[in-house]
Tab-separated table of C-alpha atoms in Angstrom:
chain	number	residue	atom	x	y	z
H	114	UNK	CA	-1.577	23.983	12.433
H	115	UNK	CA	0.296	22.715	9.379
H	116	UNK	CA	2.961	21.270	11.662
H	117	UNK	CA	0.435	18.535	12.509
H	118	UNK	CA	-0.408	17.707	8.889
H	119	UNK	CA	1.267	14.558	7.626
H	120	UNK	CA	0.678	12.339	4.594
H	121	UNK	CA	1.484	8.685	5.175
H	122	UNK	CA	1.936	6.639	2.001
H	123	UNK	CA	3.925	3.679	3.217
H	124	UNK	CA	2.801	0.039	3.143
H	125	UNK	CA	2.062	0.073	6.861
H	126	UNK	CA	1.293	1.384	9.309
H	127	UNK	CA	-1.407	3.023	7.216
H	128	UNK	CA	-3.686	5.982	7.996
H	129	UNK	CA	-6.536	5.423	10.449
H	130	UNK	CA	-10.113	6.475	9.535
H	131	UNK	CA	-11.395	9.227	11.877
H	132	UNK	CA	-14.358	7.083	12.996
H	133	UNK	CA	-11.943	4.318	13.979
H	134	UNK	CA	-9.844	6.763	15.996
H	135	UNK	CA	-13.004	7.914	17.754
H	136	UNK	CA	-14.016	4.326	18.485
H	137	UNK	CA	-10.628	3.612	20.055
H	138	UNK	CA	-11.048	6.629	22.343
H	139	UNK	CA	-13.957	5.040	24.180
H	140	UNK	CA	-13.486	4.620	27.938
H	141	UNK	CA	-11.679	1.451	28.947
H	142	UNK	CA	-13.739	-1.540	30.033
H	143	UNK	CA	-12.853	-4.632	32.029
H	144	UNK	CA	-11.286	-7.197	29.735
H	145	UNK	CA	-13.123	-10.032	31.539
H	146	UNK	CA	-16.429	-8.200	31.805
H	147	UNK	CA	-19.535	-8.861	29.729
H	148	UNK	CA	-18.915	-5.737	27.632
H	149	UNK	CA	-15.722	-7.263	26.227
H	150	UNK	CA	-17.404	-10.621	25.673
H	151	UNK	CA	-20.144	-8.862	23.705
H	152	UNK	CA	-17.539	-6.990	21.687
H	153	UNK	CA	-15.724	-10.209	20.752
H	154	UNK	CA	-19.024	-11.912	19.994
H	155	UNK	CA	-19.843	-9.092	17.544
H	156	UNK	CA	-16.432	-9.251	15.876
H	157	UNK	CA	-16.075	-13.034	15.460
H	158	UNK	CA	-18.429	-13.760	12.538
H	159	UNK	CA	-17.608	-10.533	10.722
H	160	UNK	CA	-13.930	-11.405	10.274
H	161	UNK	CA	-14.716	-14.625	8.418
H	162	UNK	CA	-15.685	-13.103	5.021
H	163	UNK	CA	-12.422	-11.126	4.961
H	164	UNK	CA	-10.459	-14.381	5.279
H	165	UNK	CA	-12.870	-16.333	3.114
H	166	UNK	CA	-13.300	-19.028	5.732
H	167	UNK	CA	-15.921	-20.732	7.855
H	168	UNK	CA	-13.292	-21.285	10.562
H	169	UNK	CA	-12.938	-19.126	13.649
H	170	UNK	CA	-10.299	-16.401	13.515
H	171	UNK	CA	-8.146	-15.931	16.578
H	172	UNK	CA	-7.135	-12.379	17.526
H	173	UNK	CA	-3.839	-12.032	19.405
H	174	UNK	CA	-2.287	-8.932	20.912
H	175	UNK	CA	0.944	-8.738	18.943
H	176	UNK	CA	2.506	-7.659	15.669
H	177	UNK	CA	2.249	-9.445	12.334
H	178	UNK	CA	5.526	-11.190	13.119
H	179	UNK	CA	3.900	-12.594	16.258
H	180	UNK	CA	1.335	-14.127	13.941
H	181	UNK	CA	4.031	-15.645	11.743
H	182	UNK	CA	5.767	-17.172	14.753
H	183	UNK	CA	2.408	-18.466	16.013
H	184	UNK	CA	1.852	-20.172	12.659
H	185	UNK	CA	5.257	-21.858	12.884
H	186	UNK	CA	5.235	-23.065	16.496
H	187	UNK	CA	1.737	-24.520	16.286
H	188	UNK	CA	2.212	-26.530	13.099
H	189	UNK	CA	5.800	-27.822	13.025
H	190	UNK	CA	8.465	-28.884	15.502
H	191	UNK	CA	12.245	-29.346	15.597
H	192	UNK	CA	13.401	-31.858	13.019
H	193	UNK	CA	10.404	-31.404	10.724
H	194	UNK	CA	11.137	-30.426	7.136
H	195	UNK	CA	9.496	-27.342	5.682
H	196	UNK	CA	9.701	-25.333	2.479
H	197	UNK	CA	9.795	-21.535	2.648
H	198	UNK	CA	9.105	-19.576	-0.530
H	199	UNK	CA	11.139	-16.359	-0.449
H	200	UNK	CA	10.198	-13.476	-2.742
H	201	UNK	CA	11.468	-10.728	-0.431
H	202	UNK	CA	12.263	-9.700	3.127
H	203	UNK	CA	9.148	-11.160	4.723
H	204	UNK	CA	9.593	-14.544	3.108
H	205	UNK	CA	13.050	-14.459	4.652
H	206	UNK	CA	11.452	-13.676	8.017
H	207	UNK	CA	9.391	-16.874	7.830
H	208	UNK	CA	12.620	-18.779	7.128
H	209	UNK	CA	14.432	-17.162	10.070
H	210	UNK	CA	11.615	-18.077	12.443
H	211	UNK	CA	11.703	-21.702	11.279
H	212	UNK	CA	15.484	-21.864	11.622
H	213	UNK	CA	15.322	-20.357	15.116
H	214	UNK	CA	13.200	-23.334	16.176
H	215	UNK	CA	15.636	-25.857	14.650
H	216	UNK	CA	13.255	-26.811	11.875
H	217	UNK	CA	14.878	-28.258	8.755
H	218	UNK	CA	14.226	-25.449	6.290
H	219	UNK	CA	14.414	-25.771	2.510
H	220	UNK	CA	14.480	-22.389	0.780
H	221	UNK	CA	12.982	-21.533	-2.578
H	222	UNK	CA	14.585	-18.192	-3.421
H	223	UNK	CA	12.873	-16.166	-6.121
H	224	UNK	CA	14.475	-13.049	-7.565
H	225	UNK	CA	13.140	-10.017	-5.670
H	226	UNK	CA	10.519	-8.331	-7.823
H	227	UNK	CA	9.285	-11.602	-9.324
H	228	UNK	CA	6.376	-13.718	-8.150
H	229	UNK	CA	6.752	-17.367	-7.170
H	230	UNK	CA	5.646	-20.002	-9.677
H	231	UNK	CA	3.527	-22.979	-8.729
H	232	UNK	CA	5.439	-25.326	-11.044
H	233	UNK	CA	8.708	-24.685	-9.231
H	234	UNK	CA	6.991	-25.446	-5.915
H	235	UNK	CA	5.667	-28.727	-7.340
H	236	UNK	CA	9.162	-29.772	-8.379
H	237	UNK	CA	10.625	-28.992	-4.958
H	238	UNK	CA	7.916	-30.979	-3.191
H	239	UNK	CA	8.638	-33.986	-5.398
H	240	UNK	CA	12.321	-33.619	-4.583
H	241	UNK	CA	11.662	-33.389	-0.811
H	242	UNK	CA	8.698	-35.701	-0.051
H	243	UNK	CA	9.073	-35.354	3.748
H	244	UNK	CA	8.097	-31.675	3.812
H	245	UNK	CA	5.413	-31.080	6.455
H	246	UNK	CA	4.549	-27.449	5.658
H	247	UNK	CA	5.029	-24.867	2.926
H	248	UNK	CA	5.272	-21.211	3.959
H	249	UNK	CA	4.540	-18.392	1.534
H	250	UNK	CA	3.845	-14.660	1.511
H	251	UNK	CA	0.676	-13.494	-0.239
H	252	UNK	CA	1.807	-9.886	-0.723
H	253	UNK	CA	5.548	-9.385	-0.345
H	254	UNK	CA	5.652	-5.885	1.135
H	255	UNK	CA	9.336	-5.333	0.383
H	256	UNK	CA	8.908	-5.736	-3.375
H	257	UNK	CA	5.247	-5.020	-4.123
H	258	UNK	CA	4.661	-8.551	-5.429
H	259	UNK	CA	1.366	-10.423	-5.072
H	260	UNK	CA	2.138	-14.136	-5.138
H	261	UNK	CA	-0.344	-16.552	-6.775
H	262	UNK	CA	-1.273	-18.313	-3.544
H	263	UNK	CA	-4.296	-20.025	-5.094
H	264	UNK	CA	-2.075	-21.755	-7.665
H	265	UNK	CA	0.614	-22.527	-5.086
H	266	UNK	CA	-1.978	-24.070	-2.770
H	267	UNK	CA	-3.085	-26.373	-5.578
H	268	UNK	CA	0.529	-27.363	-6.236
H	269	UNK	CA	1.107	-28.082	-2.546
H	270	UNK	CA	-1.957	-30.275	-2.141
H	271	UNK	CA	-1.463	-32.072	-5.464
H	272	UNK	CA	2.118	-33.031	-4.699
H	273	UNK	CA	2.183	-33.531	-0.908
H	274	UNK	CA	0.310	-33.831	2.364
H	275	UNK	CA	1.981	-30.644	3.604
H	276	UNK	CA	0.108	-27.784	5.187
H	277	UNK	CA	0.064	-24.540	3.210
H	278	UNK	CA	0.696	-21.566	5.513
H	279	UNK	CA	0.372	-17.993	4.252
H	280	UNK	CA	1.463	-14.561	5.481
H	281	UNK	CA	-1.313	-12.241	4.339
H	282	UNK	CA	-0.250	-9.316	6.505
H	283	UNK	CA	-0.004	-6.654	3.800
H	284	UNK	CA	-3.020	-7.560	1.698
H	285	UNK	CA	-5.806	-9.398	3.532
H	286	UNK	CA	-8.701	-6.948	3.655
H	287	UNK	CA	-7.642	-5.346	0.356
H	288	UNK	CA	-7.530	-8.257	-2.092
H	289	UNK	CA	-9.763	-11.238	-2.687
H	290	UNK	CA	-8.938	-13.989	-0.215
H	291	UNK	CA	-10.634	-17.396	-0.242
H	292	UNK	CA	-8.866	-19.403	2.414
H	293	UNK	CA	-11.224	-22.392	2.372
H	294	UNK	CA	-11.831	-22.546	-1.367
H	295	UNK	CA	-8.161	-22.192	-2.289
H	296	UNK	CA	-6.880	-24.649	0.312
H	297	UNK	CA	-4.888	-22.343	2.576
H	298	UNK	CA	-4.368	-24.182	5.870
H	299	UNK	CA	-3.162	-21.313	8.054
H	300	UNK	CA	-3.612	-17.641	7.192
H	301	UNK	CA	-2.162	-14.702	9.133
H	302	UNK	CA	-2.680	-10.977	8.875
H	303	UNK	CA	-2.031	-7.900	11.000
H	304	UNK	CA	-3.960	-4.835	12.083
H	305	UNK	CA	-1.836	-2.005	10.685
H	306	UNK	CA	-2.211	-2.539	6.939
H	307	UNK	CA	-5.471	-3.018	5.025
H	308	UNK	CA	-7.310	-3.509	8.322
H	309	UNK	CA	-6.931	0.242	8.985
H	310	UNK	CA	-5.865	-0.015	12.634
H	311	UNK	CA	-2.705	0.846	14.566
H	312	UNK	CA	-0.128	-1.929	14.988
H	313	UNK	CA	-0.868	-4.338	17.808
H	314	UNK	CA	-3.194	-7.102	16.619
H	315	UNK	CA	-2.527	-10.231	14.622
H	316	UNK	CA	-5.284	-12.402	13.185
H	317	UNK	CA	-4.869	-16.091	12.439
H	318	UNK	CA	-7.172	-18.839	11.157
H	319	UNK	CA	-6.530	-22.561	10.682
H	320	UNK	CA	-8.249	-25.159	8.511
H	321	UNK	CA	-9.643	-28.436	9.827
H	322	UNK	CA	-6.550	-30.166	8.381
H	323	UNK	CA	-4.312	-27.754	10.228
H	324	UNK	CA	-6.142	-28.197	13.534
H	325	UNK	CA	-5.496	-31.953	13.410
H	326	UNK	CA	-1.775	-31.222	13.118
H	327	UNK	CA	-1.835	-28.465	15.743
H	328	UNK	CA	-3.536	-30.710	18.310
H	329	UNK	CA	-0.847	-33.395	17.914
H	330	UNK	CA	2.122	-31.031	17.745
H	331	UNK	CA	4.428	-31.399	20.759
H	332	UNK	CA	6.313	-28.142	20.167
H	333	UNK	CA	6.187	-26.169	23.467
H	334	UNK	CA	4.367	-22.846	23.259
H	335	UNK	CA	2.667	-20.701	25.861
H	336	UNK	CA	1.464	-17.260	24.739
H	337	UNK	CA	1.301	-18.401	21.106
H	338	UNK	CA	-0.699	-21.574	21.814
H	339	UNK	CA	-3.569	-21.483	19.313
H	340	UNK	CA	-5.551	-24.131	21.177
H	341	UNK	CA	-5.840	-21.748	24.133
H	342	UNK	CA	-7.183	-19.008	21.862
H	343	UNK	CA	-9.636	-21.371	20.162
H	344	UNK	CA	-10.952	-22.694	23.476
H	345	UNK	CA	-11.351	-19.232	24.959
H	346	UNK	CA	-12.976	-17.900	21.799
H	347	UNK	CA	-15.843	-20.344	22.294
H	348	UNK	CA	-16.691	-18.257	25.377
H	349	UNK	CA	-16.046	-14.955	23.593
H	350	UNK	CA	-12.846	-14.423	25.525
H	351	UNK	CA	-9.063	-14.570	25.142
H	352	UNK	CA	-6.517	-16.509	27.215
H	353	UNK	CA	-4.481	-13.373	27.895
H	354	UNK	CA	-5.273	-9.655	28.154
H	355	UNK	CA	-6.693	-8.423	24.838
H	356	UNK	CA	-5.898	-5.033	23.315
H	357	UNK	CA	-9.334	-3.687	24.198
H	358	UNK	CA	-9.008	-0.278	22.521
H	359	UNK	CA	-7.939	-1.934	19.278
H	360	UNK	CA	-10.972	-4.221	19.494
H	361	UNK	CA	-13.174	-1.120	19.722
H	362	UNK	CA	-11.453	0.119	16.587
H	363	UNK	CA	-11.761	-3.243	14.864
H	364	UNK	CA	-15.523	-3.253	15.355
H	365	UNK	CA	-15.719	0.106	13.559
H	366	UNK	CA	-13.367	-1.089	10.789
H	367	UNK	CA	-15.706	-4.000	10.153
H	368	UNK	CA	-18.611	-1.559	9.946
H	369	UNK	CA	-16.735	0.482	7.320
H	370	UNK	CA	-15.814	-2.576	5.258
H	371	UNK	CA	-19.357	-3.900	5.378
H	372	UNK	CA	-20.778	-0.524	4.340
H	373	UNK	CA	-18.485	-0.311	1.323
H	374	UNK	CA	-18.727	-4.102	0.647
H	375	UNK	CA	-15.650	-6.250	0.184
H	376	UNK	CA	-16.167	-6.417	-3.570
H	377	UNK	CA	-15.930	-2.623	-3.849
H	378	UNK	CA	-12.972	-2.559	-1.449
H	379	UNK	CA	-11.105	-4.943	-3.747
H	380	UNK	CA	-12.087	-2.913	-6.825
H	381	UNK	CA	-10.865	0.296	-5.198
H	382	UNK	CA	-7.463	-1.210	-4.473
H	383	UNK	CA	-7.187	-2.501	-8.037
H	384	UNK	CA	-7.968	0.969	-9.398
H	385	UNK	CA	-5.409	2.613	-7.098
H	386	UNK	CA	-2.744	0.126	-8.212
H	387	UNK	CA	-3.499	0.733	-11.886
H	388	UNK	CA	-3.456	4.508	-11.398
H	389	UNK	CA	-0.096	4.406	-9.623
H	390	UNK	CA	1.549	2.114	-12.140
H	391	UNK	CA	0.239	4.109	-15.088
H	392	UNK	CA	1.610	7.329	-13.583
H	393	UNK	CA	5.185	6.061	-13.277
H	394	UNK	CA	5.079	4.441	-16.714
H	395	UNK	CA	3.983	7.785	-18.168
H	396	UNK	CA	6.984	9.433	-16.481
H	397	UNK	CA	9.276	6.713	-17.905
H	398	UNK	CA	10.320	5.638	-14.418
H	399	UNK	CA	10.754	1.842	-14.178
H	400	UNK	CA	8.699	-0.319	-11.850
H	401	UNK	CA	10.265	-3.214	-9.946
H	402	UNK	CA	7.484	-5.692	-10.702
H	403	UNK	CA	5.672	-6.749	-13.853
H	404	UNK	CA	1.968	-6.018	-14.213
H	405	UNK	CA	0.906	-9.669	-13.602
H	406	UNK	CA	2.983	-9.850	-10.395
H	407	UNK	CA	1.951	-6.452	-9.022
H	408	UNK	CA	0.200	-6.010	-5.691
H	409	UNK	CA	-2.904	-3.822	-5.333
H	410	UNK	CA	-1.617	-2.559	-1.964
H	411	UNK	CA	1.935	-1.316	-2.612
H	412	UNK	CA	3.930	-0.307	-5.687
H	413	UNK	CA	7.731	-0.556	-5.825
H	414	UNK	CA	9.522	1.890	-8.139
H	415	UNK	CA	13.133	1.430	-9.297
H	416	UNK	CA	14.418	4.670	-10.856
H	417	UNK	CA	17.484	4.505	-13.076
H	418	UNK	CA	18.567	8.143	-13.133
H	419	UNK	CA	17.891	9.557	-9.684
H	420	UNK	CA	18.405	8.531	-6.089
H	421	UNK	CA	15.144	7.422	-4.467
H	422	UNK	CA	16.442	8.554	-1.070
H	423	UNK	CA	16.790	12.120	-2.399
H	424	UNK	CA	13.171	11.985	-3.523
H	425	UNK	CA	11.971	10.591	-0.203
H	426	UNK	CA	13.818	13.319	1.660
H	427	UNK	CA	12.508	16.216	-0.435
H	428	UNK	CA	8.852	15.209	-0.309
H	429	UNK	CA	9.146	14.621	3.434
H	430	UNK	CA	10.760	18.038	3.870
H	431	UNK	CA	8.390	19.991	1.630
H	432	UNK	CA	5.090	18.196	2.071
H	433	UNK	CA	5.469	15.942	5.122
H	434	UNK	CA	4.611	13.024	2.891
H	435	UNK	CA	6.335	9.740	3.699
H	436	UNK	CA	6.922	6.958	1.195
H	437	UNK	CA	8.936	3.857	2.012
H	438	UNK	CA	12.463	3.018	0.925
H	439	UNK	CA	13.919	-0.323	-0.067
H	440	UNK	CA	14.886	-3.091	2.308
H	441	UNK	CA	18.136	-5.060	2.504
H	442	UNK	CA	19.931	-5.098	-0.870
H	443	UNK	CA	17.216	-2.873	-2.373
H	444	UNK	CA	17.932	-0.087	0.117
H	445	UNK	CA	18.768	3.021	-1.888
H	446	UNK	CA	17.613	1.279	-5.080
H	447	UNK	CA	13.818	1.571	-4.848
H	448	UNK	CA	11.049	3.463	-3.152
H	449	UNK	CA	7.607	2.086	-2.333
H	450	UNK	CA	4.254	3.820	-2.378
H	451	UNK	CA	1.520	2.328	-0.215
H	452	UNK	CA	-2.095	2.526	-1.397
H	453	UNK	CA	-4.127	0.377	0.931
H	454	UNK	CA	-6.730	0.570	3.628
H	455	UNK	CA	-7.931	4.106	4.330
H	456	UNK	CA	-6.796	5.350	0.927
H	457	UNK	CA	-8.746	6.481	-2.121
H	458	UNK	CA	-8.064	7.397	-5.769
H	459	UNK	CA	-8.046	11.041	-4.613
H	460	UNK	CA	-5.168	10.199	-2.275
H	461	UNK	CA	-3.310	8.534	-5.148
H	462	UNK	CA	-3.675	11.672	-7.276
H	463	UNK	CA	-2.300	13.771	-4.418
H	464	UNK	CA	0.648	11.408	-3.919
H	465	UNK	CA	1.556	11.329	-7.598
H	466	UNK	CA	1.358	15.119	-7.832
H	467	UNK	CA	3.716	15.622	-4.884
H	468	UNK	CA	6.106	12.944	-6.150
H	469	UNK	CA	6.241	14.677	-9.540
H	470	UNK	CA	7.211	17.947	-7.852
H	471	UNK	CA	9.808	16.129	-5.773
H	472	UNK	CA	11.346	14.489	-8.839
H	473	UNK	CA	11.541	17.874	-10.556
H	474	UNK	CA	13.134	19.490	-7.491
H	475	UNK	CA	15.917	16.910	-7.247
H	476	UNK	CA	16.929	17.726	-10.809
H	477	UNK	CA	15.265	15.186	-13.088
H	478	UNK	CA	13.770	16.729	-16.212
H	479	UNK	CA	10.164	15.576	-16.330
H	480	UNK	CA	6.999	17.154	-17.675
H	481	UNK	CA	4.863	18.030	-14.690
H	482	UNK	CA	1.387	16.589	-14.871
H	483	UNK	CA	2.205	13.678	-17.124
H	484	UNK	CA	1.878	11.113	-14.353
H	485	UNK	CA	-1.237	12.781	-12.982
H	486	UNK	CA	-2.865	12.729	-16.424
H	487	UNK	CA	-2.122	9.021	-16.838
H	488	UNK	CA	-3.597	8.256	-13.412
H	489	UNK	CA	-6.661	10.373	-14.171
H	490	UNK	CA	-7.219	8.540	-17.448
H	491	UNK	CA	-7.044	5.181	-15.676
H	492	UNK	CA	-9.590	6.339	-13.148
H	493	UNK	CA	-11.970	7.627	-15.869
H	494	UNK	CA	-11.635	4.390	-17.875
H	495	UNK	CA	-12.410	2.211	-14.871
H	496	UNK	CA	-15.557	4.005	-13.747
């Protein structure tokens, strides 16, 4: 029995609620039948509050990266100038997609672990007045940074006519998101993070400003053509075969989020972040990010006196708990603890307890329970 017990604490894919798993086990239905149209009709309006938009949200069968590529090919074309803000591996992915399509790409590299600053974006836009779009990552999964997209959006629109395009894959559904109010022109997220589903769906919405650009854009695209998805969505359909089982699951996810309320969902993620950060501070283990730059969905830890890979291995071996390692030049330098989606303060306390044991077992002299106590105190204070 215990061989089947696993504890997943990575920043995606995240655990799936049992009711969502049950929903996805429903018998298959015809993807062009009325049942699927009714399902899409139910889902459509309920996604909008999560994005903070009055615009329709297209649902594509594909990964989060499919959503990023969709955002690129629908808004810019070869020869256009764009600015990509890079605060980690997924900012770099946006840049690679742009470069693959022969788009003139200006890079704003920020030290990994730091958040982007709106003032620096303003200066770059003044320096490059032909920029057509600015790409940014809301939560940079690889570093645990939450970028100030509201402030960046203001900088973009104050200093240019560029579109502001945001990767929200690892935080939309867990943090406050006001696409329309903040001036985000295209927003993308994926199913396997705060949306509490398996990988396989990407969600994308575009502002009225963005649609004007998309409709005039001559960049060839077929599967990723947002106009096809918009037109089909009017009839509660999709241009290509939808991931029907995931749509069943999505309907149940929306029910769970509505029952808890988005405000309480956001509060829960804030509490889990504060508990996790307090625990590692109490153990005198450095964090990669500052408190103001920290994401409520994933915490990156940068130990100075033990190997994070040794810790990851021991807790996987002893407890079947998985935490994430570092990416690219941070590989072997950090580990990352996910706390998003189907995750509660009780789960955080479990994770911290097992990590403490793991740290002790790999030879670091810590006082067991110190991190747990700090996390408990945060939880009590924030009731």
